[in-house]
């Protein structure tokens, strides 16, 4: 339906299909992998069957390891390195066009995810969530995140799950649309 409505980028429904999330809910690693693989296959099939198939890109979503709104729950770089390595390898082999690190609000988590994915030769997008106009949820300055994204060859830096009131707060010039 999204493609038929004119979208040329679709995102896999894998935001929370990680072994960590599934185990917390009482499921197994195998359940998480099965659902992730199904989501990848469905997105690839939808893109291939589209009338404008050659213009459709698929972004494989990778979420923060814990709640994206609580960056203090980041499990630490050692744990995160192993989990992000597994997730980025899985996404990169799934037939998608883009790895999308989605709704990231912790600098340490972003840094870890980008480090383990450096060797992957495909487009990578980073979507961040802001606390205020100038900071991630963990209070890291946006300039530091932009610098990391540039050094890490991120193709697209996005902001999501952030109120437009936050983005526009304290602007000198306000535009009414």
Coordinates of N, CA and C in Angstrom, one line a residue:
X1 N 0.8 -1.2 0.0 CA 0.0 0.0 0.0 C 0.9 1.3 0.0
X2 N 2.0 1.2 0.7 CA 2.8 2.4 0.8 C 3.4 2.7 -0.6
X3 N 3.9 1.6 -1.3 CA 4.5 1.7 -2.6 C 3.4 2.3 -3.6
X4 N 2.2 1.7 -3.5 CA 1.1 2.1 -4.4 C 0.8 3.6 -4.2
X5 N 1.0 4.1 -3.0 CA 0.7 5.5 -2.6 C 1.8 6.4 -3.0
X6 N 2.9 5.9 -3.6 CA 4.0 6.7 -4.1 C 5.3 6.7 -3.3
X7 N 5.4 5.9 -2.2 CA 6.6 5.8 -1.5 C 7.7 5.1 -2.3
X8 N 8.9 5.6 -2.3 CA 10.0 4.9 -3.0 C 11.0 4.3 -2.0
X9 N 10.8 4.5 -0.7 CA 11.6 3.9 0.3 C 10.6 3.2 1.3
X10 N 10.8 1.9 1.5 CA 10.0 1.3 2.5 C 10.9 0.7 3.5
X11 N 10.4 0.6 4.8 CA 11.2 0.1 5.9 C 10.7 -1.3 6.3
X12 N 11.6 -2.2 6.5 CA 11.2 -3.5 7.0 C 10.6 -3.4 8.4
X13 N 9.7 -4.2 8.8 CA 9.1 -4.2 10.1 C 9.9 -5.0 11.1
X14 N 11.1 -4.5 11.3 CA 12.1 -5.2 12.2 C 12.6 -4.3 13.3
X15 N 11.9 -3.3 13.6 CA 12.3 -2.3 14.6 C 12.5 -3.0 16.0
X16 N 11.7 -4.0 16.4 CA 11.8 -4.7 17.6 C 11.9 -6.2 17.5
X17 N 12.4 -6.7 16.4 CA 12.4 -8.1 16.2 C 13.8 -8.6 16.5
X18 N 14.4 -8.2 17.6 CA 15.7 -8.6 18.0 C 15.6 -9.8 19.0
X19 N 16.7 -10.6 19.1 CA 16.7 -11.7 20.1 C 16.5 -11.1 21.5
X20 N 17.1 -10.0 21.8 CA 17.0 -9.3 23.1 C 15.6 -9.0 23.5
X21 N 14.9 -8.4 22.6 CA 13.5 -8.0 22.8 C 12.6 -9.2 22.9
X22 N 12.8 -10.2 22.1 CA 11.9 -11.4 22.1 C 12.2 -12.2 23.4
X23 N 13.4 -12.3 23.8 CA 13.7 -13.1 25.0 C 13.0 -12.4 26.2
X24 N 13.0 -11.1 26.3 CA 12.3 -10.4 27.4 C 10.8 -10.7 27.4
X25 N 10.3 -10.9 26.2 CA 8.8 -11.2 26.1 C 8.5 -12.7 26.2
X26 N 9.5 -13.5 26.5 CA 9.3 -14.9 26.7 C 9.4 -15.8 25.4
X27 N 9.9 -15.2 24.4 CA 10.1 -16.0 23.1 C 11.6 -16.4 23.0
X28 N 11.9 -17.0 21.9 CA 13.3 -17.5 21.7 C 14.0 -16.7 20.6
X29 N 15.3 -16.8 20.6 CA 16.1 -16.3 19.5 C 15.6 -16.7 18.1
X30 N 15.2 -18.0 18.0 CA 14.7 -18.5 16.8 C 13.4 -17.8 16.4
X31 N 12.6 -17.4 17.3 CA 11.3 -16.7 17.0 C 11.7 -15.3 16.4
X32 N 12.6 -14.7 17.0 CA 13.1 -13.3 16.5 C 13.6 -13.4 15.1
X33 N 14.5 -14.4 14.9 CA 15.1 -14.6 13.5 C 14.0 -14.9 12.5
X34 N 13.1 -15.8 12.9 CA 12.0 -16.2 11.9 C 11.2 -15.0 11.5
X35 N 10.8 -14.2 12.5 CA 10.0 -13.0 12.2 C 10.8 -12.0 11.4
X36 N 12.0 -11.8 11.7 CA 12.9 -10.8 11.0 C 13.0 -11.3 9.5
X37 N 13.3 -12.5 9.3 CA 13.5 -13.0 8.0 C 12.2 -12.9 7.2
X38 N 11.1 -13.2 7.8 CA 9.8 -13.0 7.1 C 9.6 -11.6 6.7
X39 N 9.9 -10.6 7.6 CA 9.7 -9.2 7.3 C 10.6 -8.8 6.1
X40 N 11.9 -9.3 6.1 CA 12.8 -9.0 5.0 C 12.2 -9.5 3.7
X41 N 11.7 -10.7 3.7 CA 11.2 -11.4 2.5 C 9.9 -10.6 2.0
X42 N 9.1 -10.2 2.9 CA 7.9 -9.5 2.5 C 8.2 -8.1 1.9
X43 N 9.2 -7.4 2.5 CA 9.5 -6.1 1.9 C 10.2 -6.3 0.5
X44 N 11.1 -7.3 0.4 CA 11.7 -7.5 -0.9 C 10.7 -7.9 -1.9
X45 N 9.8 -8.8 -1.6 CA 8.7 -9.2 -2.5 C 7.8 -8.0 -2.9
X46 N 7.5 -7.2 -1.9 CA 6.6 -6.0 -2.3 C 7.4 -5.0 -3.2
X47 N 8.6 -4.8 -3.0 CA 9.4 -4.0 -3.9 C 9.5 -4.6 -5.3
X48 N 9.8 -5.9 -5.4 CA 10.0 -6.5 -6.7 C 8.7 -6.5 -7.5
X49 N 7.6 -6.6 -6.8 CA 6.3 -6.7 -7.5 C 5.7 -5.4 -7.8
X50 N 6.3 -4.3 -7.4 CA 5.8 -3.0 -7.6 C 5.9 -2.6 -9.1
X51 N 5.0 -1.8 -9.6 CA 5.1 -1.3 -11.0 C 6.4 -0.6 -11.3
X52 N 6.8 0.2 -10.3 CA 8.1 0.9 -10.5 C 9.2 0.3 -9.6
X53 N 9.3 -1.0 -9.7 CA 10.2 -1.8 -8.9 C 11.7 -1.3 -8.9
X54 N 12.2 -0.8 -10.0 CA 13.6 -0.4 -10.0 C 13.8 0.9 -9.2
X55 N 12.7 1.6 -8.8 CA 12.9 2.8 -8.1 C 12.6 2.7 -6.6
X56 N 12.3 1.5 -6.1 CA 12.0 1.2 -4.7 C 13.2 0.8 -4.0
X57 N 13.5 1.4 -2.8 CA 14.6 1.1 -1.9 C 14.0 0.5 -0.7
X58 N 14.7 -0.5 -0.1 CA 14.2 -1.1 1.2 C 15.2 -0.8 2.2
X59 N 14.7 -0.2 3.3 CA 15.6 0.1 4.5 C 15.3 -1.0 5.6
X60 N 16.4 -1.7 5.9 CA 16.3 -2.7 7.0 C 16.5 -2.0 8.3
X61 N 15.5 -2.0 9.1 CA 15.5 -1.3 10.4 C 16.2 -2.0 11.5
X62 N 17.1 -1.3 12.2 CA 17.7 -1.8 13.4 C 17.5 -0.7 14.5
X63 N 16.8 -1.2 15.6 CA 16.4 -0.3 16.7 C 17.5 -0.2 17.8
X64 N 17.4 0.7 18.7 CA 18.3 0.6 19.9 C 18.0 -0.7 20.6
X65 N 19.0 -1.1 21.3 CA 18.9 -2.5 22.0 C 17.8 -2.5 23.1
X66 N 17.7 -1.4 23.7 CA 16.6 -1.2 24.8 C 15.6 -0.2 24.3
X67 N 14.9 0.4 25.2 CA 13.8 1.4 24.8 C 14.5 2.6 24.2
X68 N 14.1 3.0 23.1 CA 14.7 4.2 22.4 C 14.5 5.5 23.1
X69 N 13.4 5.5 24.0 CA 13.2 6.7 24.8 C 13.9 6.8 26.1
X70 N 14.7 5.7 26.4 CA 15.4 5.7 27.7 C 16.9 5.3 27.3
X71 N 17.7 6.3 26.9 CA 19.0 6.0 26.5 C 19.9 5.5 27.6
X72 N 19.5 5.7 28.8 CA 20.3 5.3 30.0 C 20.3 3.8 30.1
X73 N 19.4 3.1 29.4 CA 19.3 1.6 29.4 C 20.2 1.0 28.5
X74 N 21.0 1.7 27.7 CA 22.0 1.2 26.9 C 22.9 0.2 27.6
X75 N 23.0 -1.1 27.1 CA 23.7 -2.1 27.9 C 25.2 -2.1 28.0
X76 N 25.8 -1.1 27.4 CA 27.2 -1.0 27.4 C 27.8 -1.4 26.0
X77 N 29.0 -0.9 25.7 CA 29.6 -1.2 24.4 C 30.0 -2.6 24.1
X78 N 30.4 -3.3 25.2 CA 30.8 -4.7 24.9 C 29.6 -5.6 24.5
X79 N 28.5 -5.5 25.2 CA 27.3 -6.2 24.9 C 26.8 -5.7 23.6
X80 N 26.7 -4.4 23.4 CA 26.1 -3.8 22.2 C 26.9 -4.2 21.0
X81 N 28.2 -4.3 21.1 CA 29.1 -4.6 19.9 C 28.7 -6.0 19.4
X82 N 28.5 -6.9 20.3 CA 28.1 -8.3 19.8 C 26.7 -8.3 19.2
X83 N 25.8 -7.6 19.9 CA 24.4 -7.6 19.4 C 24.3 -6.9 18.1
X84 N 24.9 -5.7 18.0 CA 24.8 -4.9 16.7 C 25.6 -5.6 15.6
X85 N 26.6 -6.4 15.9 CA 27.3 -7.1 14.9 C 26.4 -8.2 14.3
X86 N 25.7 -8.9 15.1 CA 24.7 -9.9 14.7 C 23.6 -9.2 13.8
X87 N 23.1 -8.1 14.3 CA 22.0 -7.5 13.6 C 22.4 -6.9 12.3
X88 N 23.6 -6.2 12.3 CA 24.0 -5.6 11.0 C 24.3 -6.7 10.0
X89 N 24.9 -7.8 10.4 CA 25.2 -8.9 9.5 C 23.9 -9.4 8.9
X90 N 23.0 -9.6 9.8 CA 21.7 -10.2 9.3 C 21.0 -9.3 8.3
X91 N 20.9 -8.0 8.6 CA 20.3 -7.0 7.7 C 21.0 -6.9 6.4
X92 N 22.4 -6.9 6.5 CA 23.1 -6.7 5.2 C 23.0 -7.9 4.3
X93 N 22.7 -9.1 4.8 CA 22.5 -10.3 4.0 C 21.1 -10.6 3.6
X94 N 20.2 -9.6 3.9 CA 18.7 -9.9 3.8 C 18.1 -9.5 2.4
X95 N 18.9 -8.8 1.6 CA 18.4 -8.4 0.3 C 17.9 -6.9 0.3
X96 N 18.1 -6.2 1.5 CA 17.6 -4.8 1.5 C 18.7 -3.9 0.9
X97 N 18.4 -2.7 0.7 CA 19.3 -1.7 0.1 C 20.0 -0.8 1.1
X98 N 19.4 -0.6 2.2 CA 19.9 0.3 3.2 C 19.8 -0.3 4.6
X99 N 20.8 0.0 5.4 CA 20.8 -0.3 6.8 C 20.3 0.9 7.5
X100 N 19.2 0.9 8.2 CA 18.6 2.0 8.9 C 18.8 1.8 10.4
X101 N 19.7 2.6 11.0 CA 19.8 2.6 12.5 C 18.7 3.6 12.9
X102 N 17.7 3.2 13.6 CA 16.4 4.0 13.7 C 16.2 4.4 15.1
X103 N 15.8 5.7 15.3 CA 15.4 6.2 16.6 C 16.5 6.1 17.6
X104 N 17.7 6.5 17.3 CA 18.8 6.4 18.2 C 18.9 7.7 19.0
X105 N 19.0 7.5 20.4 CA 19.1 8.6 21.3 C 20.3 8.6 22.2
X106 N 21.2 7.6 22.0 CA 22.4 7.5 22.8 C 23.6 7.5 22.0
X107 N 24.5 8.5 22.2 CA 25.7 8.6 21.4 C 26.5 7.3 21.5
X108 N 26.7 6.7 22.7 CA 27.5 5.5 22.8 C 26.9 4.4 22.0
X109 N 25.6 4.3 21.9 CA 24.9 3.3 21.1 C 25.1 3.5 19.7
X110 N 25.0 4.7 19.2 CA 25.2 5.1 17.8 C 26.6 4.8 17.4
X111 N 27.6 5.2 18.3 CA 29.0 5.0 18.0 C 29.3 3.5 17.8
X112 N 28.7 2.7 18.7 CA 29.0 1.2 18.7 C 28.4 0.6 17.4
X113 N 27.1 1.0 17.1 CA 26.5 0.4 15.9 C 27.2 0.8 14.6
X114 N 27.7 2.0 14.6 CA 28.4 2.5 13.4 C 29.8 1.8 13.3
X115 N 30.4 1.6 14.4 CA 31.8 0.9 14.4 C 31.6 -0.5 13.8
X116 N 30.7 -1.2 14.3 CA 30.6 -2.6 13.8 C 30.1 -2.8 12.4
X117 N 29.5 -1.7 11.9 CA 29.0 -1.8 10.5 C 29.9 -1.1 9.5
X118 N 31.0 -0.6 9.9 CA 31.9 0.1 9.0 C 32.3 -0.7 7.8
X119 N 32.5 -2.0 7.9 CA 33.0 -2.8 6.8 C 31.9 -3.2 5.8
X120 N 30.7 -2.9 6.2 CA 29.5 -3.3 5.3 C 29.5 -2.2 4.2
X121 N 29.5 -2.7 3.0 CA 29.5 -1.8 1.8 C 28.1 -1.7 1.2
X122 N 27.3 -1.0 2.0 CA 26.0 -0.7 1.5 C 25.5 0.6 2.1
X123 N 24.5 1.2 1.6 CA 24.0 2.5 2.1 C 23.6 2.4 3.6
X124 N 24.0 3.4 4.4 CA 23.6 3.3 5.8 C 23.0 4.7 6.2
X125 N 21.8 4.6 6.8 CA 21.1 5.8 7.3 C 21.1 5.7 8.8
X126 N 21.1 6.9 9.4 CA 21.0 7.1 10.9 C 19.9 8.0 11.2
X127 N 19.0 7.5 12.0 CA 17.8 8.3 12.4 C 18.0 8.5 13.9
X128 N 17.9 9.8 14.3 CA 18.1 10.1 15.7 C 16.9 10.7 16.3
X129 N 16.8 10.7 17.6 CA 15.7 11.3 18.4 C 16.3 12.3 19.3
X130 N 15.6 13.5 19.3 CA 16.1 14.6 20.1 C 15.4 14.9 21.4
X131 N 16.2 15.4 22.3 CA 15.6 15.9 23.6 C 15.2 17.3 23.5
X132 N 16.0 18.1 22.8 CA 15.7 19.5 22.5 C 16.4 19.8 21.2
X133 N 16.3 21.0 20.7 CA 16.8 21.4 19.4 C 18.3 21.1 19.2
X134 N 19.1 21.0 20.3 CA 20.5 20.8 20.1 C 21.1 19.6 20.7
X135 N 20.3 18.7 21.2 CA 20.8 17.5 22.0 C 20.0 16.2 21.7
X136 N 20.7 15.1 21.7 CA 20.1 13.8 21.7 C 19.4 13.6 23.1
X137 N 18.7 12.5 23.2 CA 18.0 12.2 24.5 C 19.1 12.1 25.6
X138 N 20.3 11.6 25.3 CA 21.3 11.4 26.3 C 22.1 12.7 26.6
X139 N 21.7 13.8 26.0 CA 22.2 15.1 26.2 C 23.5 15.3 25.4
X140 N 23.8 14.5 24.4 CA 24.9 14.7 23.5 C 24.6 15.8 22.6
X141 N 25.5 16.7 22.3 CA 25.3 17.8 21.3 C 25.1 17.2 19.9
X142 N 24.2 17.8 19.2 CA 23.9 17.3 17.8 C 25.1 17.4 16.9
X143 N 26.0 18.4 17.2 CA 27.2 18.6 16.4 C 28.1 17.4 16.5
X144 N 28.2 16.8 17.7 CA 29.0 15.6 17.9 C 28.5 14.4 17.1
X145 N 27.2 14.3 17.1 CA 26.5 13.2 16.3 C 26.7 13.4 14.8
X146 N 26.6 14.6 14.3 CA 26.8 14.9 12.9 C 28.2 14.6 12.5
X147 N 29.2 15.0 13.4 CA 30.6 14.6 13.1 C 30.8 13.1 13.0
X148 N 30.3 12.4 14.0 CA 30.4 10.9 13.9 C 29.8 10.4 12.7
X149 N 28.6 10.8 12.3 CA 27.9 10.4 11.1 C 28.8 10.6 9.8
X150 N 29.4 11.8 9.8 CA 30.2 12.1 8.6 C 31.5 11.2 8.6
X151 N 32.1 11.0 9.7 CA 33.3 10.2 9.8 C 33.0 8.7 9.5
X152 N 31.8 8.3 9.8 CA 31.3 6.9 9.6 C 30.7 6.7 8.2
X153 N 30.7 7.7 7.3 CA 30.2 7.6 6.0 C 28.7 7.3 6.0
X154 N 28.0 7.9 6.9 CA 26.5 7.7 6.9 C 26.0 8.5 5.7
X155 N 25.1 7.8 4.9 CA 24.6 8.4 3.7 C 23.4 9.4 4.0
X156 N 22.7 9.2 5.0 CA 21.5 10.0 5.3 C 21.4 10.1 6.9
X157 N 21.3 11.3 7.3 CA 21.0 11.6 8.8 C 19.6 12.1 8.9
X158 N 18.8 11.4 9.7 CA 17.4 11.7 9.8 C 17.0 12.0 11.2
X159 N 15.9 12.7 11.4 CA 15.4 12.9 12.8 C 14.0 12.3 12.8
X160 N 13.7 11.5 13.8 CA 12.3 10.9 13.9 C 11.9 10.9 15.3
X161 N 10.6 10.7 15.5 CA 10.0 10.6 16.8 C 10.3 11.8 17.7
X162 N 10.5 12.9 17.1 CA 10.8 14.2 17.7 C 9.7 15.2 17.3
X163 N 9.1 15.8 18.3 CA 8.1 16.8 18.1 C 8.6 18.0 17.2
X164 N 7.9 18.5 16.3 CA 8.3 19.7 15.6 C 8.4 20.9 16.5
X165 N 7.7 20.8 17.6 CA 7.9 21.9 18.6 C 9.3 22.0 19.2
X166 N 9.9 20.8 19.3 CA 11.2 20.7 19.8 C 12.2 21.2 18.8
X167 N 12.0 20.8 17.6 CA 12.9 21.2 16.5 C 12.8 22.7 16.2
X168 N 11.7 23.3 16.4 CA 11.4 24.7 16.1 C 11.6 25.6 17.3
X169 N 11.7 25.0 18.5 CA 11.8 25.8 19.7 C 13.0 26.7 19.7
X170 N 12.7 27.9 20.2 CA 13.7 29.0 20.3 C 14.3 29.4 18.9
X171 N 13.6 29.1 17.9 CA 14.0 29.6 16.6 C 13.8 31.1 16.5
X172 N 14.7 31.9 15.9 CA 14.5 33.3 15.8 C 13.4 33.7 14.9
X173 N 13.3 32.9 13.9 CA 12.2 33.2 12.9 C 11.3 32.0 12.9
X174 N 10.0 32.2 13.1 CA 9.0 31.2 13.0 C 8.2 31.3 11.7
X175 N 8.0 30.2 11.1 CA 7.2 30.2 9.9 C 5.9 29.5 10.2
X176 N 4.8 30.1 9.8 CA 3.5 29.5 9.9 C 3.2 28.9 8.6
X177 N 2.8 27.6 8.6 CA 2.4 26.9 7.3 C 0.9 26.7 7.4

